[in-house]
Amino acid sequence: MNIVEKIISSHLLEGELAAGSQIAIRIDQTLLQDALGTMACLQFEAMKMERVRTELSILYVDHNTLQTGFENADDHLFLRTFCRKYGLRYSRPGNGICHQVHLERFGVPGKTLLGSDSHTPTSGGLGMLAIGAGGLDVAVAMGTAAYHLTMPSVVRVELKGKLRGSCAAKDIILKLLGVLSVKGGVGKVMEYAGEGLDDLSVYERATIANMGAELGATSSVFPSDAQTKRFLEAQGRGESFAELHADADATYERTITIDLDELEPLVAAPHSPDNVVPVSALRSVKVDQVCIGSCTNSSYSDMMRVASVLKGRTVPADVSLVISPGSKQVLNLLAKNGALSDMISAGARILESACGPCIGMGQSPASGAVSLRTFNRNFEKRSGTADARVYLCSPETAVASALLGQISPLESVGETPRVPMPERFLVDDNLIELPPEHSAKSSMKGSAEGSPEGSMEGLEVIRGKNIKPFPMFDAMAESISGVVLIKTGDNVTTDHIMPGGADVLPFRSNIPHLAKYCLIRCDPDFPKNAEKYGGGFIMGGANYGQGSSREHAALAPVWMGVRAVIAKSFSRIHKANLINSGIIPLEFADPADYDRVEKLDELAFANIRSALLQVKTVDGYDRTKGFAFLLKCDISERERGILVAGGMVRYVQSGKF
Ligand code: MIC
Ligand code: SF4
């Protein structure tokens, strides 16, 4: 068996290990972050779940840390009191970015993790099967310790040779993105193997696993080996180590080989992570801003390499360099060993350990500026500046470019060796609050302490003004009709559908407010049209809904009366979010029909409810143009039940999972 099959078979609750079949697996750990967590917590309550039933469930406050009004602080209080009542750990603002902290403090080889953030697979860097999902799926997993998914196929990525010179782990995943594109991983788990792994630390592996999300992959997994053991021991968690390798006769859908000896430093140019070009081709591009951090590249090793390059130098006045270390642990180590002082002296602007500029929470670049970032997404407008040009690269390329004022490889500022991991990290979990029953009986050392039991009655969840109730939607009607409210091209991201940023993110439990921003990045008239026509349909191209796991990209449309999204194809998480929200995901049986149907055409789907329950195809009719067309609805039996019930909350309320 390969590693993925080993982990799935030891967690299998339903189904078989055949790629494409429907399975349910046991979930050991769940992760929520604040931006999606508020809604997930409201859904958990709406589904009348009583307690978390996993080995470990945790909520991190890392996205909404900018407090320009009462909203985010209200959310923090709600989340903290929710965690106390229902049995979750609570990672306070200041403790760091969810994926970085989870890797450091909770990831366990061979275990399963479901997180309400698309970069949850970061913990695959230490041999976990870590999957990103919508908040509703995570809420259900918190209450039942189960998750339903399609058994992915497994692609083996063989790393040959050794990372050299200016190259970094980021260049490995950028290389893969260049080869496979942002659609290339849909329905797959990337499993890494080969001699190149021997020299890759858990942090470097985590950078690669993190950006598997940009491939659209369900997850990315590394073996658990000597590097993993060293990392866990340095974190004071040696007892969590378990060796995990693929069997010699393991089979894969295919193998992709990357020769590390041949690799060169790479950059993803605007506006997509798969728009990959060599640094050498971009050397004349002047940079205005450089941002180092995010859940992809904010580890201790990343920061130390950056600090060692900055030491004794000054960033030129026409470049703004901002650095956000990924966790309290990392920031504290930099403070203790003097590296932070090297950064500050060079002119770097130090931000708190949080998502920050990656999600448009501050540091928006100047108009038309070039911003070079070590992040994982460079979708248009995500930085908060509509005409900024955002490039993605490694910390090595970022720091050299900051010093030289133009895109440059590390070698242009001299020889700088990779920084070894410390023997022992600074371990102190004082910013992780335990639910009351744990604080009484546990020491926080291990990560699997058994399900919390006992009633927490009397503990009050505090709901400030910013916390709005979860909106309920109707069950599916027998027949539906309406107009095509928008027609988009390929690869529309959830950032297009439901933008992030400082002005929108604080309202993540306020769907009516969020609806005003829905799809305006594609068509400013979308909210107006949805209101005018009383809802209708969204028409998308290929890979519709790629990117973030935010289910608000489904909840806002359903609130606006959208009953179906018709696309050439969907991203995995967004498709699940549509179903969980009661929106029908339909695909053109003949992609040529995409060209025939136009914006504002009136479409009718007679007896769609019955059709969905019996067959996998749906008949559509374009009343404006007078032609019939066929659509596919490729979903599982369970998903059909969820859809016709009017979404997951109603489905669970009716006694099903
Ligand atoms: C992102 O990187 O887009 C986010 C913000 O972390 C999202 C989650 C969200 O929308 O809250 C993600 O990646 O899933
Ligand atoms: Fe946060 Fe950015 Fe990572 Fe999303 S991608 S979790 S916004 S750091």
XYZ file of C-alpha atoms and ligand atoms in Angstrom:
679
model
C 0.000 0.000 0.000
C 1.015 3.609 -0.459
C 0.996 6.001 2.521
C -2.416 7.426 1.697
C -3.975 3.943 1.507
C -2.341 3.015 4.810
C -3.773 6.014 6.628
C -7.193 5.706 5.014
C -7.470 1.966 5.637
C -6.683 2.462 9.325
C -9.449 5.105 9.499
C -12.020 3.634 7.118
C -15.609 3.714 8.391
C -17.478 3.065 5.112
C -16.632 2.126 1.533
C -13.602 0.649 -0.200
C -10.142 1.832 -1.102
C -10.939 2.182 -4.809
C -10.212 5.585 -6.323
C -13.443 7.390 -7.167
C -15.627 5.478 -4.702
C -17.457 7.116 -1.815
C -15.859 6.546 1.562
C -16.177 7.779 5.128
C -13.127 8.052 7.373
C -12.595 8.624 11.057
C -11.242 12.074 11.801
C -8.781 12.270 14.690
C -8.284 16.025 14.764
C -10.099 19.096 13.483
C -8.889 22.631 12.964
C -10.968 25.772 12.626
C -9.720 29.271 12.010
C -11.582 32.415 12.988
C -12.631 33.637 9.527
C -14.513 30.431 8.778
C -14.832 29.269 12.359
C -17.546 31.704 13.376
C -19.917 30.264 10.811
C -18.839 26.673 11.541
C -19.565 27.205 15.235
C -23.012 28.610 14.456
C -23.659 25.606 12.230
C -22.447 23.228 14.956
C -25.029 24.747 17.249
C -27.755 24.793 14.547
C -27.179 21.055 14.049
C -27.667 20.581 17.797
C -24.291 18.883 18.233
C -23.477 18.544 21.902
C -19.716 18.132 22.257
C -16.682 17.621 20.091
C -16.063 13.909 19.636
C -12.580 13.954 18.116
C -9.265 13.275 19.851
C -8.414 16.935 19.423
C -10.290 19.923 18.069
C -8.798 23.378 18.033
C -9.733 26.853 16.856
C -7.066 29.384 15.882
C -7.529 33.142 15.740
C -5.201 34.216 12.961
C -7.125 35.790 10.061
C -9.261 38.487 11.668
C -6.695 40.038 13.969
C -6.884 43.598 12.664
C -9.330 45.355 14.969
C -10.557 48.483 13.201
C -13.979 48.203 14.832
C -15.705 46.029 17.421
C -16.476 43.202 14.966
C -13.366 41.057 15.175
C -13.045 41.407 18.925
C -16.698 40.361 19.238
C -15.925 37.298 17.154
C -12.906 36.404 19.299
C -15.045 36.455 22.419
C -17.738 34.342 20.782
C -15.167 31.819 19.566
C -13.377 31.594 22.879
C -16.551 30.997 24.851
C -17.774 28.531 22.219
C -14.542 26.547 22.616
C -14.923 26.439 26.374
C -18.491 25.227 26.142
C -18.089 22.549 23.483
C -14.621 21.191 24.271
C -12.195 22.792 21.790
C -8.774 24.228 22.420
C -8.552 27.941 21.663
C -5.386 29.422 20.175
C -5.350 33.079 21.098
C -4.572 35.902 18.672
C -0.804 36.295 18.792
C -0.142 32.552 18.932
C 0.288 32.281 15.189
C -1.081 31.073 11.884
C -3.181 27.926 12.248
C -1.165 25.701 9.910
C 2.208 26.721 11.297
C 1.121 26.215 14.908
C -0.656 22.957 14.112
C 2.461 21.560 12.496
C 4.603 22.597 15.443
C 2.360 21.559 18.287
C -0.272 19.022 17.194
C 0.485 17.238 13.930
C 0.939 13.472 14.365
C 2.179 11.100 11.633
C -0.470 8.630 10.485
C -3.399 10.585 11.971
C -6.203 12.374 10.105
C -6.934 16.092 10.303
C -9.883 17.948 8.795
C -9.616 21.734 8.744
C -11.848 24.561 7.609
C -9.083 26.127 5.601
C -7.798 25.044 2.231
C -4.180 24.961 3.429
C -4.857 22.389 6.148
C -2.731 19.865 4.159
C 0.339 21.703 5.524
C 0.492 19.061 8.273
C 1.016 16.472 5.522
C 4.631 17.620 5.873
C 4.930 15.300 8.860
C 3.022 12.344 7.482
C -0.532 13.255 8.437
C -3.488 12.921 6.109
C -4.684 16.505 6.441
C -7.613 17.696 4.343
C -9.220 21.119 3.853
C -13.013 21.365 3.774
C -15.846 23.828 4.243
C -16.783 24.849 7.776
C -19.943 22.735 7.731
C -18.051 19.542 6.980
C -15.646 20.369 9.787
C -18.515 21.153 12.159
C -20.017 17.734 11.366
C -16.610 16.075 11.877
C -16.242 17.838 15.228
C -19.531 16.370 16.389
C -19.249 12.912 14.834
C -15.497 12.328 14.215
C -16.402 11.282 10.643
C -15.925 12.750 7.166
C -17.344 11.583 3.828
C -15.244 12.009 0.710
C -14.460 10.533 -2.661
C -11.501 8.155 -2.411
C -8.767 10.148 -4.162
C -6.280 8.699 -6.593
C -2.679 8.958 -5.464
C 0.087 10.547 -7.536
C 3.680 9.792 -6.588
C 6.004 12.764 -6.793
C 9.558 11.512 -6.887
C 12.216 13.999 -5.842
C 15.571 13.088 -7.373
C 18.894 14.671 -6.392
C 19.364 17.432 -3.821
C 18.291 21.073 -3.402
C 21.200 23.304 -4.369
C 22.403 26.890 -4.112
C 19.621 29.460 -4.246
C 16.847 26.883 -4.622
C 14.306 26.265 -1.908
C 11.344 24.014 -1.159
C 9.084 26.712 -2.609
C 10.751 26.213 -5.975
C 9.831 22.514 -5.884
C 6.127 23.216 -5.506
C 6.245 26.090 -7.993
C 7.853 23.711 -10.465
C 5.012 21.235 -9.922
C 2.420 23.993 -10.342
C 4.048 24.959 -13.614
C 3.746 21.352 -14.800
C 0.286 20.465 -13.497
C -1.553 23.849 -13.288
C -4.122 24.910 -10.680
C -6.468 22.159 -11.883
C -3.875 19.377 -12.039
C -4.411 17.969 -8.558
C -8.230 17.853 -8.409
C -9.377 14.487 -6.998
C -5.799 13.474 -6.131
C -3.416 13.248 -3.204
C 0.222 14.006 -3.976
C 2.496 11.531 -2.171
C 6.176 12.476 -2.048
C 9.052 10.019 -2.276
C 12.656 9.742 -3.440
C 16.207 10.494 -2.325
C 15.570 14.256 -2.398
C 13.495 13.866 0.776
C 16.467 12.867 2.938
C 17.665 16.421 3.025
C 14.260 18.154 3.283
C 13.240 19.250 6.779
C 9.658 19.011 8.011
C 9.359 22.776 7.496
C 10.410 22.476 3.868
C 8.056 19.560 3.345
C 5.266 21.609 4.910
C 5.845 24.431 2.415
C 5.331 21.929 -0.392
C 2.314 20.245 1.229
C 0.770 23.671 1.894
C 0.774 24.665 -1.749
C -0.632 21.350 -2.888
C -3.862 23.285 -2.244
C -2.972 25.481 -5.212
C -2.870 22.345 -7.391
C -6.455 21.682 -6.295
C -5.249 18.468 -4.614
C -7.252 16.860 -1.813
C -4.044 16.598 0.192
C -0.270 16.119 0.009
C 1.571 13.592 2.146
C 5.201 12.973 3.039
C 6.625 9.856 4.682
C 7.387 9.991 8.396
C 11.123 9.348 8.743
C 14.286 10.507 10.503
C 13.545 14.149 9.631
C 10.076 13.831 11.150
C 11.499 12.237 14.282
C 14.039 15.031 14.713
C 11.368 17.684 14.263
C 8.981 16.119 16.769
C 11.772 15.607 19.294
C 12.857 19.229 18.917
C 9.237 20.169 19.625
C 9.296 18.051 22.784
C 6.815 15.632 21.184
C 9.056 12.685 20.401
C 6.377 10.293 21.688
C 4.096 11.299 18.786
C 6.555 9.904 16.226
C 5.620 6.831 14.221
C 7.483 5.742 11.126
C 5.396 5.717 7.940
C 6.541 4.677 4.464
C 4.955 3.337 1.308
C 5.426 -0.399 0.728
C 7.944 -1.351 -1.940
C 5.135 -2.664 -4.169
C 2.804 0.316 -3.630
C 0.906 1.429 -6.724
C 0.043 4.934 -7.912
C -2.052 6.565 -10.594
C 1.152 7.979 -12.062
C 4.623 9.160 -11.058
C 5.968 12.646 -11.695
C 9.713 13.089 -11.270
C 11.365 16.350 -10.318
C 15.135 16.505 -10.576
C 16.302 18.810 -7.794
C 19.786 19.036 -9.315
C 18.258 20.724 -12.355
C 15.907 23.035 -10.453
C 16.319 26.810 -10.655
C 14.682 29.534 -8.551
C 11.145 30.196 -9.769
C 8.451 32.846 -9.417
C 4.691 32.686 -10.022
C 3.818 35.807 -12.005
C 0.464 37.645 -11.761
C -2.298 36.528 -11.323
C -2.159 32.799 -10.762
C 0.110 30.471 -8.735
C 0.647 28.307 -11.830
C 1.939 31.151 -13.981
C 5.474 30.022 -13.224
C 8.635 31.553 -14.751
C 12.314 31.344 -13.798
C 13.716 34.178 -11.672
C 16.350 34.589 -14.382
C 13.644 35.698 -16.832
C 12.364 38.440 -14.526
C 15.557 40.126 -13.390
C 14.606 43.509 -14.803
C 11.349 43.651 -12.809
C 11.592 46.345 -10.137
C 9.909 45.519 -6.814
C 8.062 48.054 -4.638
C 7.022 45.789 -1.823
C 8.295 42.476 -0.474
C 6.250 40.435 2.025
C 7.729 37.452 3.840
C 5.428 35.199 5.851
C 2.069 33.369 5.479
C 1.335 29.733 6.267
C 3.571 28.721 3.341
C 6.851 30.323 4.345
C 6.989 31.641 7.878
C 8.850 28.883 9.689
C 11.885 29.235 11.892
C 14.197 28.110 9.069
C 12.644 30.552 6.587
C 12.962 33.440 9.013
C 16.517 32.582 10.034
C 17.695 32.444 6.450
C 16.084 35.817 5.772
C 17.586 37.330 8.930
C 21.054 36.040 8.077
C 20.877 37.739 4.665
C 19.553 41.007 6.131
C 22.194 41.156 8.872
C 24.286 44.296 8.503
C 22.454 45.504 5.381
C 19.740 48.109 4.742
C 16.659 47.673 2.570
C 16.615 50.510 -0.012
C 14.165 53.358 0.613
C 12.008 52.553 -2.404
C 11.246 49.019 -1.173
C 8.876 48.235 1.681
C 9.826 44.946 3.356
C 7.283 43.431 5.736
C 7.853 40.239 7.680
C 5.345 38.195 9.665
C 6.854 35.213 11.498
C 4.386 32.310 11.469
C 3.986 31.643 15.158
C 4.738 32.867 18.626
C 7.324 30.092 18.829
C 9.148 31.362 15.737
C 8.940 35.038 16.720
C 10.121 34.273 20.212
C 13.124 32.304 18.966
C 14.063 35.168 16.644
C 13.767 37.574 19.571
C 15.912 35.416 21.823
C 18.708 34.688 19.347
C 19.002 38.243 18.012
C 17.750 37.524 14.474
C 14.770 39.811 15.027
C 17.165 42.649 15.725
C 18.947 41.945 12.422
C 15.622 42.224 10.612
C 14.562 45.407 12.384
C 17.957 47.055 11.868
C 17.781 46.346 8.125
C 14.474 48.244 7.950
C 12.011 45.346 7.900
C 8.549 46.150 9.228
C 7.617 43.376 11.622
C 3.970 42.302 11.729
C 2.224 40.100 14.286
C 2.187 36.351 13.739
C -0.998 36.110 11.677
C -2.234 35.875 8.072
C -2.084 39.654 7.607
C -1.285 40.802 4.063
C -1.860 37.300 2.636
C -5.599 37.802 3.043
C -5.576 41.528 2.367
C -5.593 42.404 6.092
C -3.375 45.435 5.757
C -0.201 46.215 3.780
C -2.050 46.656 0.487
C 0.547 47.776 -2.076
C 0.555 51.171 -3.828
C -1.401 51.548 -7.074
C 0.162 49.635 -9.895
C 2.931 48.407 -7.558
C 4.875 45.171 -7.890
C 4.622 43.131 -4.698
C 6.829 40.061 -4.327
C 5.493 37.678 -1.690
C 6.427 34.330 -0.169
C 2.711 33.522 0.024
C 0.670 30.914 -1.829
C -1.930 32.956 -3.713
C -1.563 35.910 -6.074
C -5.125 36.155 -7.362
C -5.997 39.527 -8.817
C -7.145 42.083 -6.181
C -6.523 39.686 -3.227
C -3.827 42.070 -1.933
C -6.458 44.791 -1.594
C -5.025 46.882 -4.448
C -6.909 46.296 -7.670
C -4.039 47.004 -10.069
C -1.140 45.641 -7.991
C 0.989 42.958 -9.607
C 1.696 40.200 -7.093
C 4.478 37.637 -7.676
C 5.078 34.567 -5.481
C 8.530 33.228 -4.612
C 10.698 31.649 -1.906
C 11.949 33.624 1.130
C 15.429 33.336 -0.396
C 14.395 35.094 -3.610
C 12.244 37.564 -1.633
C 15.023 38.783 0.642
C 17.576 39.109 -2.169
C 15.037 41.031 -4.258
C 14.177 43.319 -1.324
C 17.830 44.246 -0.933
C 18.479 44.760 -4.641
C 15.140 46.390 -5.473
C 14.471 43.995 -8.328
C 13.583 40.321 -8.696
C 16.844 38.461 -8.054
C 18.011 35.033 -6.894
C 19.686 34.636 -3.520
C 23.103 34.138 -5.064
C 23.131 37.782 -6.213
C 23.654 38.814 -2.598
C 26.297 36.174 -1.881
C 26.543 32.685 -0.412
C 23.999 31.989 2.306
C 23.735 28.416 3.571
C 20.423 26.845 4.631
C 19.883 27.173 8.376
C 19.731 23.940 10.389
C 16.847 23.388 12.790
C 17.573 23.957 16.462
C 18.036 20.918 18.712
C 15.102 22.147 20.744
C 12.428 24.719 19.898
C 11.084 27.132 22.481
C 8.072 25.206 23.677
C 5.389 26.999 25.659
C 1.709 26.493 24.902
C 0.578 29.218 27.278
C -1.449 30.924 24.513
C -3.523 27.807 23.885
C -6.477 27.741 26.200
C -7.821 24.340 27.130
C -11.506 23.604 27.599
C -12.285 23.378 31.328
C -12.310 19.573 31.642
C -8.863 19.372 30.002
C -7.290 22.146 32.026
C -8.234 20.190 35.102
C -6.757 16.875 34.008
C -4.223 17.210 31.220
C -0.735 18.473 30.645
C -0.975 19.428 26.901
C 2.025 17.334 26.019
C 0.591 14.725 23.743
C -1.857 15.633 21.082
C -4.261 12.742 21.386
C -5.767 12.777 24.810
C -9.056 11.034 24.220
C -12.465 12.561 23.764
C -13.529 15.118 26.292
C -16.506 13.945 28.277
C -18.862 15.485 30.766
C -21.348 18.308 30.604
C -20.313 21.903 30.355
C -23.753 23.184 31.142
C -23.750 26.645 32.597
C -20.924 27.821 30.367
C -22.268 30.726 28.379
C -21.405 31.480 24.751
C -21.086 35.252 24.423
C -22.671 36.650 21.256
C -21.772 40.261 20.553
C -23.474 42.444 17.983
C -21.395 41.016 15.148
C -22.641 37.471 15.642
C -25.671 36.853 13.453
C -27.754 33.663 13.526
C -27.137 31.015 10.880
C -29.676 31.587 8.067
C -31.818 28.556 7.237
C -32.829 27.749 3.666
C -35.792 25.942 2.122
C -35.798 22.346 0.926
C -35.358 21.949 -2.839
C -38.418 22.647 -5.030
C -39.578 20.032 -7.575
C -38.917 22.331 -10.563
C -36.769 25.434 -10.764
C -36.382 28.250 -13.263
C -34.715 31.640 -13.433
C -32.201 33.737 -15.335
C -28.454 33.319 -15.747
C -27.241 36.121 -13.480
C -23.585 35.944 -14.497
C -21.400 34.032 -16.934
C -17.733 33.706 -15.920
C -14.596 32.313 -17.563
C -12.369 29.475 -16.268
C -10.604 29.232 -12.885
C -12.814 31.710 -11.022
C -11.579 31.670 -7.420
C -13.537 31.931 -4.191
C -11.718 35.263 -3.757
C -13.686 36.440 -6.804
C -16.937 35.003 -5.492
C -16.591 36.196 -1.889
C -13.672 38.597 -1.415
C -11.523 38.664 1.745
C -9.775 41.793 2.954
C -10.086 44.060 5.944
C -13.465 45.550 4.971
C -15.267 42.255 4.285
C -13.671 39.546 6.449
C -14.979 40.845 9.800
C -18.541 40.072 8.657
C -18.144 36.336 8.234
C -21.316 35.501 10.179
C -23.377 38.219 8.489
C -24.507 36.676 5.211
C -26.893 39.503 4.150
C -24.019 41.978 4.485
C -21.546 39.710 2.648
C -24.017 39.244 -0.205
C -23.375 42.860 -1.244
C -19.828 41.831 -2.230
C -20.702 38.550 -3.909
C -19.039 38.122 -7.329
C -18.507 41.892 -7.722
C -14.914 41.190 -8.756
C -16.307 39.488 -11.870
C -19.399 41.641 -12.406
C -20.225 44.656 -10.185
C -23.925 44.259 -11.110
C -24.265 40.702 -9.801
C -25.844 41.576 -6.406
C -28.184 44.081 -8.100
C -29.246 41.568 -10.736
C -29.755 38.809 -8.180
C -32.140 41.106 -6.332
C -33.895 42.301 -9.483
C -34.582 38.775 -10.777
C -35.242 37.224 -7.351
C -32.237 34.885 -7.662
C -31.410 32.585 -10.560
C -28.300 30.760 -11.763
C -24.544 31.273 -11.892
C -22.719 30.031 -14.958
C -19.023 29.249 -14.535
C -16.204 27.869 -16.679
C -13.721 25.123 -15.743
C -12.458 24.690 -12.139
C -15.131 27.047 -10.802
C -14.537 27.944 -7.130
C -10.843 27.102 -6.878
C -8.778 28.483 -3.999
C -10.015 29.042 -0.498
C -12.437 26.785 1.356
C -14.675 29.692 2.401
C -18.239 28.421 2.318
C -19.477 31.999 2.257
C -18.890 31.697 -1.489
C -21.885 29.336 -1.404
C -23.868 30.767 1.525
C -24.072 34.289 0.046
C -25.371 33.025 -3.333
C -27.973 30.747 -1.742
C -29.138 33.633 0.411
C -29.498 35.687 -2.803
C -31.707 33.006 -4.346
C -29.148 31.149 -6.476
C -30.434 27.580 -6.842
C -27.814 26.062 -9.142
C -24.330 26.759 -10.443
C -23.780 25.451 -13.955
C -20.114 25.105 -14.864
C -17.697 23.179 -17.056
C -16.154 21.735 -13.870
C -15.764 22.529 -10.161
C -13.040 22.597 -7.549
C -13.476 19.894 -4.909
C -14.091 22.015 -1.798
C -16.360 24.545 -3.459
C -18.512 21.804 -4.969
C -18.962 20.281 -1.499
C -19.774 23.726 -0.079
C -22.438 24.282 -2.745
C -24.080 20.969 -1.884
C -23.872 21.647 1.858
C -25.624 24.962 1.228
C -28.332 23.404 -0.954
C -27.101 24.778 -4.310
C -27.079 22.216 -7.147
C -23.687 21.895 -8.883
C -24.404 21.049 -12.529
C -21.882 20.386 -15.288
C -22.541 20.671 -19.015
C -22.697 17.182 -20.549
C -21.536 18.809 -23.771
C -19.094 21.646 -22.957
C -20.129 23.321 -26.240
C -23.447 24.245 -24.579
C -21.484 26.641 -22.391
C -21.063 28.838 -25.478
C -24.767 28.713 -26.400
C -26.220 29.861 -23.089
C -25.801 33.576 -22.399
C -26.122 35.935 -19.461
C -29.774 36.781 -18.704
C -31.109 33.777 -20.663
C -34.038 32.246 -18.822
C -33.477 28.590 -17.943
C -35.943 25.973 -16.711
C -35.295 22.623 -15.015
C -38.553 20.684 -14.816
C -38.822 17.982 -12.111
C -35.189 18.449 -11.130
C -35.779 17.197 -7.594
C -37.077 13.821 -8.778
C -34.404 13.637 -11.468
C -31.648 14.254 -8.938
C -32.899 11.468 -6.716
C -33.048 8.933 -9.542
C -30.486 9.648 -12.233
C -27.211 11.468 -12.697
C -28.378 13.740 -15.478
C -30.736 16.685 -15.584
C -32.593 18.164 -18.574
C -32.270 21.906 -18.973
C -34.210 24.176 -21.271
C -33.157 27.629 -22.465
C -36.500 29.448 -22.746
C -34.920 32.566 -24.228
C -33.247 30.761 -27.120
C -35.574 27.770 -27.273
C -33.219 24.797 -27.003
C -32.787 21.864 -24.660
C -29.458 20.761 -23.179
C -28.211 18.030 -20.881
C -26.417 18.503 -17.584
C -24.562 16.095 -15.311
C -24.779 16.061 -11.551
C -21.947 13.832 -10.485
C -22.483 13.516 -6.743
C -22.876 10.714 -4.207
C -26.158 9.296 -2.848
C -25.530 11.047 0.430
C -24.924 14.353 -1.326
C -28.233 13.951 -3.179
C -29.935 13.578 0.174
C -28.203 16.709 1.470
C -29.194 18.713 -1.615
C -32.855 17.854 -1.615
C -33.063 18.429 2.141
C -31.992 22.023 1.497
C -28.392 21.673 2.716
C -26.358 19.962 5.414
C -27.865 21.679 8.446
C -31.379 20.506 7.543
C -30.042 17.063 6.628
C -28.407 16.644 10.040
C -31.432 18.133 11.779
C -33.482 15.349 10.189
C -31.329 12.822 12.041
C -28.824 11.901 9.315
C -25.096 12.451 8.926
C -7.323 31.981 2.235
O -6.127 31.773 2.188
O -7.980 32.356 1.252
C -8.048 31.725 3.518
C -8.557 33.009 4.005
O -7.180 31.195 4.482
C -9.151 30.722 3.216
C -10.140 30.558 4.276
C -11.135 31.654 4.358
O -11.680 32.101 3.352
O -11.415 32.043 5.485
C -8.681 29.349 2.785
O -7.607 29.218 2.259
O -9.433 28.384 2.882
Fe -3.790 32.635 6.272
Fe -2.870 33.177 3.888
Fe -2.492 30.819 4.898
Fe -4.947 31.536 4.125
S -3.172 31.249 2.826
S -4.373 30.504 6.042
S -4.896 33.704 4.646
S -1.662 32.725 5.681
